[in-house]
Short mmCIF file of C-alpha atoms in Angstrom, two decimals:
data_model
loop_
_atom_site.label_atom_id
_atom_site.label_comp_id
_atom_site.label_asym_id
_atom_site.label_seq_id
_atom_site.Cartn_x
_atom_site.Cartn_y
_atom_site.Cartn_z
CA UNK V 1191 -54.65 -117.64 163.13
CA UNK V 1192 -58.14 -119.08 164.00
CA UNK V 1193 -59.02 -122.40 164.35
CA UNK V 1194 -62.34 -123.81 163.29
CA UNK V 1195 -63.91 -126.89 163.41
CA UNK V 1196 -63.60 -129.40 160.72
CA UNK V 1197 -67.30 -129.82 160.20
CA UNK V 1198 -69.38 -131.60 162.42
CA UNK V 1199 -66.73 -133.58 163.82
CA UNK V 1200 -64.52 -132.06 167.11
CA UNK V 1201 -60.94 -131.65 164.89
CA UNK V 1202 -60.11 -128.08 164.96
CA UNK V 1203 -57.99 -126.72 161.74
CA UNK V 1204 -56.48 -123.85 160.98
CA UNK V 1205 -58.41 -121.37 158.93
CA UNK V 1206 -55.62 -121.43 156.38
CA UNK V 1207 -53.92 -124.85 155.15
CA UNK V 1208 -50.76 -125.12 153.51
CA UNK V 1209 -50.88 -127.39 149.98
CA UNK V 1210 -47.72 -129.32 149.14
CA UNK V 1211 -48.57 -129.39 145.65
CA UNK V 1212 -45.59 -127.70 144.55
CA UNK V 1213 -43.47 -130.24 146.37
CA UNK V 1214 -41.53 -132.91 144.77
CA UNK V 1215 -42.22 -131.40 141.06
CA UNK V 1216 -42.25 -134.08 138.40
CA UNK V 1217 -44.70 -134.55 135.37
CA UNK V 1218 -45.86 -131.88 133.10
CA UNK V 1219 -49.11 -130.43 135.37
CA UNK V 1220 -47.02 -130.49 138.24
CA UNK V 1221 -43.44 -129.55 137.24
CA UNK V 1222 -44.89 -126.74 136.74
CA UNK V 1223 -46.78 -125.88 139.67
CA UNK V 1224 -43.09 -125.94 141.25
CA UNK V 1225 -40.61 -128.38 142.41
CA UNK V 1226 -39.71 -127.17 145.66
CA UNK V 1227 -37.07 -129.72 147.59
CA UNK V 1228 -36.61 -130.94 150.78
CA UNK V 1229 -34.60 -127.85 152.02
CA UNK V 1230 -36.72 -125.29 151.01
CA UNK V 1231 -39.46 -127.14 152.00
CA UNK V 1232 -38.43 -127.20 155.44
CA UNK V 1233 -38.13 -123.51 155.27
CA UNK V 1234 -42.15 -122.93 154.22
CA UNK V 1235 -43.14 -125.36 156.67
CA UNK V 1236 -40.98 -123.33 159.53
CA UNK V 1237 -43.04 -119.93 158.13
CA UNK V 1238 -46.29 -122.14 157.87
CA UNK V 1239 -45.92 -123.18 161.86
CA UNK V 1240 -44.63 -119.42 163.18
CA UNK V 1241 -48.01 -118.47 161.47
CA UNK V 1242 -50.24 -121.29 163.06
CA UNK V 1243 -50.98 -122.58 159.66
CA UNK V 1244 -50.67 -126.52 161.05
CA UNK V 1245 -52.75 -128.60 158.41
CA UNK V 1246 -50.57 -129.47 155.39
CA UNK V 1247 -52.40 -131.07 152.61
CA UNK V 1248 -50.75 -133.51 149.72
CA UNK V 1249 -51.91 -136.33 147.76
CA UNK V 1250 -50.54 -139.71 146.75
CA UNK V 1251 -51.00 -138.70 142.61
CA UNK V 1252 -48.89 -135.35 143.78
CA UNK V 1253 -45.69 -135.54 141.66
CA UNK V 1254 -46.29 -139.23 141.88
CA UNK V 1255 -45.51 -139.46 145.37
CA UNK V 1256 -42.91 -137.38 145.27
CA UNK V 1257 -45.08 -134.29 147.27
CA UNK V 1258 -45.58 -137.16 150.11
CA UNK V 1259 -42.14 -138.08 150.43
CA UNK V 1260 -40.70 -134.69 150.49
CA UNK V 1261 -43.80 -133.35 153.27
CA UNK V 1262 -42.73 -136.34 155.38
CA UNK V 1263 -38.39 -135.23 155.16
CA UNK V 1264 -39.90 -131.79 155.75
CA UNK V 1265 -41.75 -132.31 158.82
CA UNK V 1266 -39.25 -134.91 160.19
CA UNK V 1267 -38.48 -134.31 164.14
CA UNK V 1268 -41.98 -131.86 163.87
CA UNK V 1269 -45.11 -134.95 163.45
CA UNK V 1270 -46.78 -133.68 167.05
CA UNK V 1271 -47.14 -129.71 165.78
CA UNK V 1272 -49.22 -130.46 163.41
CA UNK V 1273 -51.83 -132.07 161.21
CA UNK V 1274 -51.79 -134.16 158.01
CA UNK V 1275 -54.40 -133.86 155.16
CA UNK V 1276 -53.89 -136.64 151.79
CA UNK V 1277 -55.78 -138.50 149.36
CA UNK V 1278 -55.99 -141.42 147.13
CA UNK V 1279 -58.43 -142.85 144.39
CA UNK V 1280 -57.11 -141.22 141.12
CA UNK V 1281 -55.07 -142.79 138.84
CA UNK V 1282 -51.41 -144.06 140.26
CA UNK V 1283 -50.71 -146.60 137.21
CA UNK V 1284 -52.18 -148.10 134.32
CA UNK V 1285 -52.45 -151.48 135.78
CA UNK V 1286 -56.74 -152.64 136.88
CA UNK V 1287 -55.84 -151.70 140.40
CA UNK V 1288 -54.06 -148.56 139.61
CA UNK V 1289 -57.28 -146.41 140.74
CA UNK V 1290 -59.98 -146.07 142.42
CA UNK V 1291 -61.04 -146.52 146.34
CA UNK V 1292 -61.72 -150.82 146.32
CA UNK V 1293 -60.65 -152.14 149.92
CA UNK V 1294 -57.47 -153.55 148.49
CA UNK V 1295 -56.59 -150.11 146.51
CA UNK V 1296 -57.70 -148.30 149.70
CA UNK V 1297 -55.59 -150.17 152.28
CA UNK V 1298 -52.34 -149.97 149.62
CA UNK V 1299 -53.22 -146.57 149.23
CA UNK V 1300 -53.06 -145.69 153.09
CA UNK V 1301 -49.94 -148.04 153.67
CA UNK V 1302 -47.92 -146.44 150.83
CA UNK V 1303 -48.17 -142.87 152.03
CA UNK V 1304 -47.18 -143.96 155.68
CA UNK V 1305 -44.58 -145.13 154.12
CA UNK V 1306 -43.99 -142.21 151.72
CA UNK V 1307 -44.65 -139.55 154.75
CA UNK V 1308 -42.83 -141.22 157.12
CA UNK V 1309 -45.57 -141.46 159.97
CA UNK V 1310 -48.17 -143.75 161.56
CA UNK V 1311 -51.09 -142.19 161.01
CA UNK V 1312 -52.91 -139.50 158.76
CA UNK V 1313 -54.89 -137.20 160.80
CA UNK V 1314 -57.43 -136.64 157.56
CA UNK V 1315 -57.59 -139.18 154.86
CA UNK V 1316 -59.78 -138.13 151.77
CA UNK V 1317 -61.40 -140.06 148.92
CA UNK V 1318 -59.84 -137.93 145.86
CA UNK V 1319 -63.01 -138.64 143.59
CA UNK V 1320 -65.79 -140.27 143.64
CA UNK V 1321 -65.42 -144.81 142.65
CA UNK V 1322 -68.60 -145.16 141.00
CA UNK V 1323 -67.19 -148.97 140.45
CA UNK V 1324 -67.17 -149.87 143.88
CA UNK V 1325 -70.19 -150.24 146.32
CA UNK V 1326 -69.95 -147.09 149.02
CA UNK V 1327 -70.63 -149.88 151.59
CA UNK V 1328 -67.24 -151.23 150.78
CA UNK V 1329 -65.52 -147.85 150.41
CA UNK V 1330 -66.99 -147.22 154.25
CA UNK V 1331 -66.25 -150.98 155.61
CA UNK V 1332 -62.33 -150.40 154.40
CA UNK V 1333 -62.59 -146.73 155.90
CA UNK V 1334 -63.89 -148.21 159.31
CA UNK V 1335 -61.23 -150.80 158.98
CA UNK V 1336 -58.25 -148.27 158.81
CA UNK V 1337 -59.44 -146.22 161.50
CA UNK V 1338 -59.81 -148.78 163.93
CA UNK V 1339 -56.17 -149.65 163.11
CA UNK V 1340 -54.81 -146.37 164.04
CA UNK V 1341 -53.78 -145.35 160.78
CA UNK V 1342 -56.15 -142.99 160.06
CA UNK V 1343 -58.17 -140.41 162.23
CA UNK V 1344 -61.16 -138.66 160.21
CA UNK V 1345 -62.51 -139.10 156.74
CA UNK V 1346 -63.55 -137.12 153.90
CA UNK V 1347 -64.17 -136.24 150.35
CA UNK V 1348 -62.90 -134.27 147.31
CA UNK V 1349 -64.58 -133.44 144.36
CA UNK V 1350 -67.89 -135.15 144.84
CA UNK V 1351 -71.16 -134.04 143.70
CA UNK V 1352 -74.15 -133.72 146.13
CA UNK V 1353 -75.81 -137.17 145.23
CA UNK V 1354 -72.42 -138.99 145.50
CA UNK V 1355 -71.60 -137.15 148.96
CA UNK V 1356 -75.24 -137.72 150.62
CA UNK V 1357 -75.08 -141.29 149.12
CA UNK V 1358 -71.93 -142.15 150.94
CA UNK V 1359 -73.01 -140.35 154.25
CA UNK V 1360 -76.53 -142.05 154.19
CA UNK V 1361 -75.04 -145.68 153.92
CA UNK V 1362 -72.19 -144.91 156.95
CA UNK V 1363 -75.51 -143.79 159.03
CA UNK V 1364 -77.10 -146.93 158.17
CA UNK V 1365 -74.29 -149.03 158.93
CA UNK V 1366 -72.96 -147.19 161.62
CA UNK V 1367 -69.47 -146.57 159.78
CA UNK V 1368 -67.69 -143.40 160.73
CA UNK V 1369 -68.85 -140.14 158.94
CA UNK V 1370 -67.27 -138.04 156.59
CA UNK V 1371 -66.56 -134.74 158.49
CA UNK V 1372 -64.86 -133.03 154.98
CA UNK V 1373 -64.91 -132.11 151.76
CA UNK V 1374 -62.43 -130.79 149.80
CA UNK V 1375 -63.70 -128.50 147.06
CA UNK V 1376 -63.15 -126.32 144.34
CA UNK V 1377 -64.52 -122.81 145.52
CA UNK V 1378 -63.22 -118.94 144.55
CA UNK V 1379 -64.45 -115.75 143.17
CA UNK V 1380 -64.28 -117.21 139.86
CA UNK V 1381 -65.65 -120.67 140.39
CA UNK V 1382 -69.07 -120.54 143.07
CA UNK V 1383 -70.20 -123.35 141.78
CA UNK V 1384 -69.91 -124.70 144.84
CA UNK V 1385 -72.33 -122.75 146.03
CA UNK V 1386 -75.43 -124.38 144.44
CA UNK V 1387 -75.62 -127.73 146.11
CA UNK V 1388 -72.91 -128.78 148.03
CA UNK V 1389 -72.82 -125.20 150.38
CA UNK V 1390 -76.72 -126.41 151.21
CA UNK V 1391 -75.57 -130.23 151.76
CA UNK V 1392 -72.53 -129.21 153.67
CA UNK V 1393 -74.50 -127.08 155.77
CA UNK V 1394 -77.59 -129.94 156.58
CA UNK V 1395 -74.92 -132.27 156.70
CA UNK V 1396 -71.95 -131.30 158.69
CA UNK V 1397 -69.17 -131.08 156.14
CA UNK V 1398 -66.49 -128.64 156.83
CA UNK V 1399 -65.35 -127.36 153.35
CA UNK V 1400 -61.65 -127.51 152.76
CA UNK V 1401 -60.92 -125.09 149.42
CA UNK V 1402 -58.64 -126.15 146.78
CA UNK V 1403 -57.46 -123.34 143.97
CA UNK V 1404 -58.93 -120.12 146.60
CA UNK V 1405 -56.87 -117.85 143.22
CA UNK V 1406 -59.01 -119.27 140.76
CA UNK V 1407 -56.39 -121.70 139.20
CA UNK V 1408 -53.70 -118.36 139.23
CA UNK V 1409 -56.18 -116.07 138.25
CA UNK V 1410 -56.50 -113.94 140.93
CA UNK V 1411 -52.92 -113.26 141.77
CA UNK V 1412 -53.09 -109.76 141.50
CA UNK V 1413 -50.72 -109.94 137.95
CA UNK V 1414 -53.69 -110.23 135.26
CA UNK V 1415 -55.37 -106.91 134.29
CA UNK V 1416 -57.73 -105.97 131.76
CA UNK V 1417 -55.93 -105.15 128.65
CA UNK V 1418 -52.64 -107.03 129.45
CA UNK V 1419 -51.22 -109.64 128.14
CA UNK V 1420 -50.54 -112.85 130.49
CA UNK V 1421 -47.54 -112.40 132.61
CA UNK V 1422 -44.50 -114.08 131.33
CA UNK V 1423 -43.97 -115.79 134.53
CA UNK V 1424 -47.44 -116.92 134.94
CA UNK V 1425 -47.82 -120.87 135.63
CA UNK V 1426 -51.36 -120.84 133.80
CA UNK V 1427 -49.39 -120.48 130.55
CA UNK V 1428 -48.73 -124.13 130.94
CA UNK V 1429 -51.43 -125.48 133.34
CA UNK V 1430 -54.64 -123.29 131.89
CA UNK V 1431 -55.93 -126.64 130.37
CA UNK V 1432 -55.84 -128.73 133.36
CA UNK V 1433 -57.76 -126.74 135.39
CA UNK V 1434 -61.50 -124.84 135.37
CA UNK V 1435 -62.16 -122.99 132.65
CA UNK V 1436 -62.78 -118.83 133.40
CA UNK V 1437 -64.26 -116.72 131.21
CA UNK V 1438 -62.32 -113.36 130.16
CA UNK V 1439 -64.60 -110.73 130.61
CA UNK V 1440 -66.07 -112.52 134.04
CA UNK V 1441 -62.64 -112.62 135.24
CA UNK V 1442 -61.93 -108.84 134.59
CA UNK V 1443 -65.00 -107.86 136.20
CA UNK V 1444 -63.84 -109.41 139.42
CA UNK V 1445 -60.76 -108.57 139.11
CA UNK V 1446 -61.89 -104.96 138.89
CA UNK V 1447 -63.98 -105.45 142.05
CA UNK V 1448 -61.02 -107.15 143.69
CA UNK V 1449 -58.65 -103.66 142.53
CA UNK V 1450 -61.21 -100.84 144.24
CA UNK V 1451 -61.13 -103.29 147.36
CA UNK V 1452 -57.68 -103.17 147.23
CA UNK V 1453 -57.43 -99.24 147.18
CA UNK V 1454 -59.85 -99.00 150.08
CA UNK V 1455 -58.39 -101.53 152.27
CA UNK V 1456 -54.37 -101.61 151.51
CA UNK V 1457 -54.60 -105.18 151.36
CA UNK V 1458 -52.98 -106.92 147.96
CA UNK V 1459 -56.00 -108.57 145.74
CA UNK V 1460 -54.55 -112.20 146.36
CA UNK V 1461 -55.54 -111.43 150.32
CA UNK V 1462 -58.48 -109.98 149.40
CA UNK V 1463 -59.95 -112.95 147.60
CA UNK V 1464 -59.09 -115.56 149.65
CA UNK V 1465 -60.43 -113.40 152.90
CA UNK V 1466 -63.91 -113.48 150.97
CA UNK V 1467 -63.74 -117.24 151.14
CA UNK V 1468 -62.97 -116.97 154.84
CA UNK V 1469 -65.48 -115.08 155.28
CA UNK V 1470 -68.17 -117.90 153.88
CA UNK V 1471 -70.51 -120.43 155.22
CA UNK V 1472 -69.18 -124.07 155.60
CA UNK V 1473 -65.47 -123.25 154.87
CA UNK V 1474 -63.14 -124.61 157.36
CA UNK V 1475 -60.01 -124.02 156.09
CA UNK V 1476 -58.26 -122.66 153.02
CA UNK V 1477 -55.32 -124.11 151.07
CA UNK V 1478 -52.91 -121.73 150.13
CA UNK V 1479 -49.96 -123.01 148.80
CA UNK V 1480 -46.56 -121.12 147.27
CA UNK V 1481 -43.33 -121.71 145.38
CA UNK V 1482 -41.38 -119.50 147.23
CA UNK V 1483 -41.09 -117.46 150.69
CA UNK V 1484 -42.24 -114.34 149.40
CA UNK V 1485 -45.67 -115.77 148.32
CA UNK V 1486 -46.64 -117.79 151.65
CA UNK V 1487 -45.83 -114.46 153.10
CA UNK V 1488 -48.21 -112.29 151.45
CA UNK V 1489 -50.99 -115.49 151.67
CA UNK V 1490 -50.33 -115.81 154.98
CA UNK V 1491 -51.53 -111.99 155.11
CA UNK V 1492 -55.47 -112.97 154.63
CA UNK V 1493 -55.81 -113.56 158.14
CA UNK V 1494 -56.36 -111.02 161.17
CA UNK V 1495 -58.77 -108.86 159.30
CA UNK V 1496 -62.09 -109.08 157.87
CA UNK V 1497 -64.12 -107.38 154.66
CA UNK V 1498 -66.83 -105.28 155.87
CA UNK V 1499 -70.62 -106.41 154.59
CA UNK V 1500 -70.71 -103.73 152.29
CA UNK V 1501 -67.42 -105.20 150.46
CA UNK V 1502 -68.32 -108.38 150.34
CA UNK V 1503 -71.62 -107.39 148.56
CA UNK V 1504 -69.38 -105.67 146.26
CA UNK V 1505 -67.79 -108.94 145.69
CA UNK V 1506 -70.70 -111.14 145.54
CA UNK V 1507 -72.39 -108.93 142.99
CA UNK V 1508 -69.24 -108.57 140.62
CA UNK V 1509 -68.36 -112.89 140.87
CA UNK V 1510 -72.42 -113.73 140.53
CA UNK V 1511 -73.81 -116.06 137.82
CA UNK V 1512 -76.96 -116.97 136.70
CA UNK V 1513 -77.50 -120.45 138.90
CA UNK V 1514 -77.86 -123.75 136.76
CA UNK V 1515 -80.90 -125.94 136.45
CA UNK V 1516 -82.89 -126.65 139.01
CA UNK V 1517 -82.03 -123.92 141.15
CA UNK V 1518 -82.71 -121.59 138.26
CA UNK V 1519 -85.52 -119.86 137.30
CA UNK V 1520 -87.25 -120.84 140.60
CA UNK V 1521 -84.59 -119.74 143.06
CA UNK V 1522 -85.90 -116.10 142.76
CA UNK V 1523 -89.26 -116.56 143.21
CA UNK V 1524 -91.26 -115.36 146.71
CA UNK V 1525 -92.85 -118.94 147.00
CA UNK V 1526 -89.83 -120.96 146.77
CA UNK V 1527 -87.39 -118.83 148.82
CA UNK V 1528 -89.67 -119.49 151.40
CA UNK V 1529 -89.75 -123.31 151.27
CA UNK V 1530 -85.85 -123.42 150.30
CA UNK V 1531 -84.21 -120.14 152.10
CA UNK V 1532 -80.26 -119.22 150.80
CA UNK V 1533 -77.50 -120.68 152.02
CA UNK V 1534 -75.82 -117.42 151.65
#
């Protein structure tokens, strides 16, 4: 396993994560993601740490809780092997202070998954979205507050768009608050949007990417094939809707670039896709996550090897898209590439 960075800050993280997602299981999006207990949890996290996969990532809106609670019981007697990755600021309740990152939401927040993990501290906190009814210099000032305490050690970001990440950053250089050093993102061979804005801004600004979904919401499993009709056991038969939307005919095309990789290389396509991510700028680490032993296994086999330049191109050509406004139609011109060279 290598261990990178975690942006600009001096953390180092394991180039693959391990999601607890599938942990605790209640509610209809994820029930059926999985609903893995406290003994077989204990058995992926034993697997996870033989590997050197030591980051395990969760959320407080996980199974309502329930993926905290059950990553805490899991890890019990373990806390000093490795790291832990959650977030708050999406809806917990229906009540006014049920979501969101306010000071008072943030420092509940932070309090109620000690609690729920059974530790005291988080080793990387993360804003889940973006609170565009709060001022960033109080997001920051209850940030600073927490850290200072001892209950958290570095900060981050999920799912926030280039003006809402450089805002944020800008106003904890101003006021000399402590930096986010992540961002956890939505990035695979089927969704590079990514790519456009935040790569660049992650790049300029130090944030490590940490990917969420690396199979394309299921998609790139290795079970859908041209022609076929979804696997029975497929989870997207009940989760398609919650997650980004794929076209068919772009997903078969990578998929068919993913197969003749697969036939040169021996590797299965799942390993294949997520070493292309490994293999890109700004990514730290990569959240795999699994509902049973068998899967973590064959994740797990990503690692050790790399795709040589000639497959990746392969890759890059078959999971391309036209880029959106404004990087589109000027992004292929001689005069611009020059003032604005690729990130990639």
């Amino acid at each position: 396993m290598e261990y990178r960075r975690l942006g600009a800050s001096g953390l180092l993280v394991p180039e693959l994560s391990f999601g607890a997602g599938t942990f605790g299981g209640q509610g209809p999006l994820f029930g059926a993601w999985g609903d893995t207990g406290v003994q077989q949890a204990r058995r992926l996290v034993d697997i996870c740490i033989d590997a050197g996969v030591t980051m395990f990532d969760t959320a407080d809106v996980y199974s309502a809780g329930a993926s905290e609670e059950v990553l805490g019981a899991a890890l019990k007697g373990r806390r000093d092997q490795v790291l832990i990755s959650t977030k708050a600021g999406l809806p917990m309740g229906d009540g006014p202070g049920g979501a969101g990152t306010s000071r008072s939401r943030l420092i509940t927040s932070v309090d109620d998954a000690l609690r729920r993990l059974d530790t005291d501290h988080i080793d990387l906190f993360q804003l889940h979205a973006f609170d565009a009814g709060t001022p960033v210099e109080e997001v920051l000032s209850a940030l600073d507050a927490l850290v200072r305490a001892g209950k958290i050690r570095y900060t981050g970001i999920s799912n926030f768009s280039g003006w809402q990440a450089m805002k944020s950053l800008a106003a904890a250089d101003l006021h000399g608050r402590p930096c986010y050093v992540a961002h956890q993102v939505h990035y695979s061979l089927v969704g590079r949007d990514y790519e456009w804005e935040l790569l660049p801004l992650g790049l300029d600004q130090g944030l490590g990417a940490i990917v969420w979904s690396p199979l394309g919401w299921g998609r790139l499993t290795g079970k859908i094939r041209r022609g076929q009709p979804l696997p029975a056991g497929s989870r997207l038969h009940d989760t398609a809707d919650y997650g980004p939307p794929v076209e068919d005919e772009y997903l078969y095309r990578v998929i068919d670039a993913l197969d003749e990789i697969a036939g040169e290389t021996g590797r299965a396509v799942p390993q294949i896709a997520l070493r292309w991510l490994l293999q890109r700028p700004t990514v730290s680490s990569v959240i795999i996550g699994a509902r049973n032993e068998e899967q973590l296994r064959q994740n797990l086999g990503a690692v050790g090897w790399t795709l040589a330049p000639e497959q990746m191109a392969k890759l890059d050509a078959a999971s391309s898209r036209t880029a959106p406004y404004p990087y589109f139609p000027y992004h292929r011109q001689e005069g611009f590439a020059r003032l604005n060279p690729p990130a990639v």
